[in-house]
mmCIF file of C-alpha atoms in Angstrom:
data_model
loop_
_atom_site.group_PDB
_atom_site.id
_atom_site.type_symbol
_atom_site.label_atom_id
_atom_site.label_comp_id
_atom_site.label_asym_id
_atom_site.label_seq_id
_atom_site.Cartn_x
_atom_site.Cartn_y
_atom_site.Cartn_z
ATOM 1 C CA UNK H 1 168.426 85.726 70.027
ATOM 2 C CA UNK H 2 168.191 84.073 66.578
ATOM 3 C CA UNK H 3 169.129 80.510 66.735
ATOM 4 C CA UNK H 4 169.712 79.262 63.238
ATOM 5 C CA UNK H 5 173.027 80.173 61.255
ATOM 6 C CA UNK H 6 171.017 80.359 58.072
ATOM 7 C CA UNK H 7 168.751 83.090 59.498
ATOM 8 C CA UNK H 8 171.507 85.034 61.107
ATOM 9 C CA UNK H 9 173.359 84.982 57.676
ATOM 10 C CA UNK H 10 170.339 86.018 55.723
ATOM 11 C CA UNK H 11 169.868 88.810 58.369
ATOM 12 C CA UNK H 12 173.391 89.898 57.805
ATOM 13 C CA UNK H 13 172.993 89.819 53.964
ATOM 14 C CA UNK H 14 169.781 91.823 54.075
ATOM 15 C CA UNK H 15 171.519 94.438 56.698
ATOM 16 C CA UNK H 16 174.498 94.817 54.303
ATOM 17 C CA UNK H 17 172.046 95.302 51.451
ATOM 18 C CA UNK H 18 170.241 97.899 53.062
ATOM 19 C CA UNK H 19 173.500 99.752 53.947
ATOM 20 C CA UNK H 20 174.589 99.499 50.479
ATOM 21 C CA UNK H 21 171.527 100.822 49.240
ATOM 22 C CA UNK H 22 171.341 103.329 51.707
ATOM 23 C CA UNK H 23 174.932 104.719 50.812
ATOM 24 C CA UNK H 24 174.023 104.867 47.027
ATOM 25 C CA UNK H 25 170.907 107.055 47.633
ATOM 26 C CA UNK H 26 170.455 110.607 48.300
ATOM 27 C CA UNK H 27 168.157 109.818 51.024
ATOM 28 C CA UNK H 28 168.770 111.452 54.581
ATOM 29 C CA UNK H 29 169.642 108.065 56.150
ATOM 30 C CA UNK H 30 172.704 107.993 54.144
ATOM 31 C CA UNK H 31 174.433 110.613 56.218
ATOM 32 C CA UNK H 32 173.315 108.509 59.565
ATOM 33 C CA UNK H 33 174.680 105.355 57.935
ATOM 34 C CA UNK H 34 178.110 107.056 56.997
ATOM 35 C CA UNK H 35 178.615 108.720 60.507
ATOM 36 C CA UNK H 36 177.820 105.223 62.176
ATOM 37 C CA UNK H 37 180.365 103.340 59.823
ATOM 38 C CA UNK H 38 183.130 106.019 59.959
ATOM 39 C CA UNK H 39 182.793 106.720 63.801
ATOM 40 C CA UNK H 40 181.957 103.577 65.297
ATOM 41 C CA UNK H 41 182.735 100.370 62.945
ATOM 42 C CA UNK H 42 186.060 101.922 61.525
ATOM 43 C CA UNK H 43 187.561 103.191 64.565
ATOM 44 C CA UNK H 44 186.102 101.186 67.388
ATOM 45 C CA UNK H 45 186.460 97.887 65.804
ATOM 46 C CA UNK H 46 189.798 98.556 63.772
ATOM 47 C CA UNK H 47 188.495 97.696 60.712
ATOM 48 C CA UNK H 48 190.552 100.052 58.749
ATOM 49 C CA UNK H 49 193.657 98.381 60.001
ATOM 50 C CA UNK H 50 192.357 94.975 59.264
ATOM 51 C CA UNK H 51 191.084 95.769 55.762
ATOM 52 C CA UNK H 52 194.404 97.163 55.124
ATOM 53 C CA UNK H 53 196.245 94.379 56.358
ATOM 54 C CA UNK H 54 193.760 92.045 54.087
ATOM 55 C CA UNK H 55 194.501 94.062 51.169
ATOM 56 C CA UNK H 56 198.373 93.948 51.598
ATOM 57 C CA UNK H 57 198.326 90.272 52.084
ATOM 58 C CA UNK H 58 196.041 89.756 48.960
ATOM 59 C CA UNK H 59 198.336 91.771 47.005
ATOM 60 C CA UNK H 60 201.366 89.848 48.048
ATOM 61 C CA UNK H 61 199.604 86.641 47.078
ATOM 62 C CA UNK H 62 198.482 87.875 43.874
ATOM 63 C CA UNK H 63 201.882 88.919 42.444
ATOM 64 C CA UNK H 64 203.290 86.885 39.477
ATOM 65 C CA UNK H 65 204.368 83.450 40.146
ATOM 66 C CA UNK H 66 208.268 83.020 39.494
ATOM 67 C CA UNK H 67 209.044 81.374 36.522
ATOM 68 C CA UNK H 68 211.583 78.522 36.877
ATOM 69 C CA UNK H 69 214.604 78.899 34.708
ATOM 70 C CA UNK H 70 217.990 77.414 34.581
ATOM 71 C CA UNK H 71 220.542 79.262 36.459
ATOM 72 C CA UNK H 72 223.049 79.813 33.376
ATOM 73 C CA UNK H 73 220.627 81.285 31.156
ATOM 74 C CA UNK H 74 218.126 84.288 30.859
ATOM 75 C CA UNK H 75 214.844 84.227 28.955
ATOM 76 C CA UNK H 76 214.857 85.943 25.707
ATOM 77 C CA UNK H 77 211.899 87.164 23.685
ATOM 78 C CA UNK H 78 211.063 84.728 20.982
ATOM 79 C CA UNK H 79 210.809 86.848 18.118
ATOM 80 C CA UNK H 80 210.542 90.674 17.190
ATOM 81 C CA UNK H 81 207.141 91.987 16.911
ATOM 82 C CA UNK H 82 205.173 94.978 15.843
ATOM 83 C CA UNK H 83 202.440 95.173 18.614
ATOM 84 C CA UNK H 84 200.923 92.798 21.446
ATOM 85 C CA UNK H 85 197.296 92.017 20.039
ATOM 86 C CA UNK H 86 196.106 90.276 23.112
ATOM 87 C CA UNK H 87 198.008 89.852 26.691
ATOM 88 C CA UNK H 88 198.079 86.929 29.079
ATOM 89 C CA UNK H 89 195.135 86.981 31.272
ATOM 90 C CA UNK H 90 191.496 87.692 31.601
ATOM 91 C CA UNK H 91 189.717 89.852 28.967
ATOM 92 C CA UNK H 92 186.320 90.499 27.298
ATOM 93 C CA UNK H 93 185.758 88.652 24.053
ATOM 94 C CA UNK H 94 183.409 90.648 21.940
ATOM 95 C CA UNK H 95 182.461 87.707 19.763
ATOM 96 C CA UNK H 96 181.405 85.469 22.677
ATOM 97 C CA UNK H 97 180.118 88.509 24.480
ATOM 98 C CA UNK H 98 181.892 87.113 28.052
ATOM 99 C CA UNK H 99 185.189 87.073 30.109
ATOM 100 C CA UNK H 100 187.817 84.482 28.609
ATOM 101 C CA UNK H 101 190.960 83.627 30.041
ATOM 102 C CA UNK H 102 194.006 83.928 27.351
ATOM 103 C CA UNK H 103 196.702 81.608 28.674
ATOM 104 C CA UNK H 104 199.462 83.246 26.430
ATOM 105 C CA UNK H 105 200.512 86.287 24.346
ATOM 106 C CA UNK H 106 199.429 86.799 20.655
ATOM 107 C CA UNK H 107 201.512 89.047 18.542
ATOM 108 C CA UNK H 108 201.139 90.948 15.239
ATOM 109 C CA UNK H 109 204.491 90.159 13.437
ATOM 110 C CA UNK H 110 205.967 90.702 10.061
ATOM 111 C CA UNK H 111 205.562 87.770 7.918
ATOM 112 C CA UNK H 112 208.541 85.443 7.894
ATOM 113 C CA UNK H 113 209.895 86.674 11.217
ATOM 114 C CA UNK H 114 212.388 84.116 12.603
ATOM 115 C CA UNK H 115 211.178 82.530 16.141
ATOM 116 C CA UNK H 116 214.018 81.340 18.574
ATOM 117 C CA UNK H 117 213.384 79.402 21.947
ATOM 118 C CA UNK H 118 213.128 81.537 25.285
ATOM 119 C CA UNK H 119 215.616 79.110 26.720
ATOM 120 C CA UNK H 120 217.477 76.187 25.557
ATOM 121 C CA UNK H 121 215.916 72.734 25.608
ATOM 122 C CA UNK H 122 214.425 69.980 23.491
ATOM 123 C CA UNK H 123 211.698 69.941 20.682
ATOM 124 C CA UNK H 124 209.108 67.627 22.408
ATOM 125 C CA UNK H 125 206.328 68.228 19.711
ATOM 126 C CA UNK H 126 205.897 69.483 16.159
ATOM 127 C CA UNK H 127 202.213 69.714 15.035
ATOM 128 C CA UNK H 128 199.603 71.795 13.138
ATOM 129 C CA UNK H 129 196.192 73.393 14.024
ATOM 130 C CA UNK H 130 193.781 75.624 12.423
ATOM 131 C CA UNK H 131 196.310 78.479 13.172
ATOM 132 C CA UNK H 132 199.312 77.085 11.403
ATOM 133 C CA UNK H 133 202.213 75.089 12.632
ATOM 134 C CA UNK H 134 202.994 74.676 16.093
ATOM 135 C CA UNK H 135 206.323 73.758 18.320
ATOM 136 C CA UNK H 136 206.497 72.701 22.288
ATOM 137 C CA UNK H 137 209.626 72.931 23.701
ATOM 138 C CA UNK H 138 210.855 71.687 27.120
ATOM 139 C CA UNK H 139 213.328 73.336 29.099
ATOM 140 C CA UNK H 140 214.621 71.459 32.220
ATOM 141 C CA UNK H 141 212.117 69.205 34.089
ATOM 142 C CA UNK H 142 209.109 71.509 34.463
ATOM 143 C CA UNK H 143 208.972 74.557 32.048
ATOM 144 C CA UNK H 144 207.647 74.330 28.767
ATOM 145 C CA UNK H 145 207.336 77.101 25.790
ATOM 146 C CA UNK H 146 204.854 76.793 23.338
ATOM 147 C CA UNK H 147 204.768 78.339 19.585
ATOM 148 C CA UNK H 148 201.922 78.800 17.432
ATOM 149 C CA UNK H 149 201.265 80.471 14.145
ATOM 150 C CA UNK H 150 204.335 79.150 12.359
ATOM 151 C CA UNK H 151 204.265 78.840 8.559
ATOM 152 C CA UNK H 152 207.609 77.198 8.395
ATOM 153 C CA UNK H 153 209.062 74.845 11.184
ATOM 154 C CA UNK H 154 212.996 74.399 10.893
ATOM 155 C CA UNK H 155 213.461 71.807 13.672
ATOM 156 C CA UNK H 156 212.246 68.359 14.410
ATOM 157 C CA UNK H 157 210.915 66.414 17.448
ATOM 158 C CA UNK H 158 213.591 65.200 19.967
ATOM 159 C CA UNK H 159 216.053 67.825 18.636
ATOM 160 C CA UNK H 160 218.070 69.721 21.136
ATOM 161 C CA UNK H 161 217.978 73.477 20.487
ATOM 162 C CA UNK H 162 219.801 76.734 21.879
ATOM 163 C CA UNK H 163 218.440 80.037 22.311
ATOM 164 C CA UNK H 164 220.349 81.137 19.054
ATOM 165 C CA UNK H 165 218.843 78.605 16.939
ATOM 166 C CA UNK H 166 215.656 79.462 14.647
ATOM 167 C CA UNK H 167 212.583 77.118 15.399
ATOM 168 C CA UNK H 168 210.500 78.508 12.622
ATOM 169 C CA UNK H 169 209.169 81.407 10.770
ATOM 170 C CA UNK H 170 205.910 83.257 11.566
ATOM 171 C CA UNK H 171 202.855 84.170 9.545
ATOM 172 C CA UNK H 172 201.065 87.521 10.133
ATOM 173 C CA UNK H 173 200.287 86.650 13.903
ATOM 174 C CA UNK H 174 202.150 84.578 16.311
ATOM 175 C CA UNK H 175 201.067 82.854 19.575
ATOM 176 C CA UNK H 176 203.397 82.163 22.614
ATOM 177 C CA UNK H 177 202.565 80.590 25.939
ATOM 178 C CA UNK H 178 204.710 79.649 28.887
ATOM 179 C CA UNK H 179 203.763 76.588 30.872
ATOM 180 C CA UNK H 180 204.869 74.756 33.881
ATOM 181 C CA UNK H 181 203.337 71.462 35.447
ATOM 182 C CA UNK H 182 200.502 73.498 36.797
ATOM 183 C CA UNK H 183 199.519 75.150 33.621
ATOM 184 C CA UNK H 184 200.175 78.437 31.878
ATOM 185 C CA UNK H 185 202.679 81.306 33.262
ATOM 186 C CA UNK H 186 202.296 84.996 32.615
ATOM 187 C CA UNK H 187 204.935 85.824 30.020
ATOM 188 C CA UNK H 188 204.499 89.555 30.532
ATOM 189 C CA UNK H 189 208.028 90.511 31.134
ATOM 190 C CA UNK H 190 209.114 89.171 27.772
ATOM 191 C CA UNK H 191 206.630 91.638 25.786
ATOM 192 C CA UNK H 192 206.936 94.992 27.425
#
């Protein structure tokens, strides 16, 4: 019996690697490994059921987080747009040649498109960065919306805004982000 945990772990890794290599090759051992896996491991130990349960539980945990909203209102799309240039989530960046997380949605819009808040709230910040002017709106206690790429801002800090009010007007691209106290939220449902 192998006594050390590390040695046992190494043995398991080597066995898994050999099984994987065998399954990928055209060697005759492949058929033996497939038979053992399908007849003994999957059926005798109930691996199929356990894998199905694991996948089901993983999918239910991976569903989109619920976005907290005020009970008397429904979120709206902040502006009309031509197309979505980049969606929320992980994607491959050709410039940096690596996976990067995009915490919001980048839209291609007509210049001077009016931008409205997704919910009523208070303008907590108006600023400028390399992409244009930005606005941060607080909705209730824990939800924030961030608007970037504005060429004109029509509100001021500490101003209360409603969903029909225009925050500003866009340039040719517009970036939107939805956040709570834990970080960015997926705003996908606003941009079908």
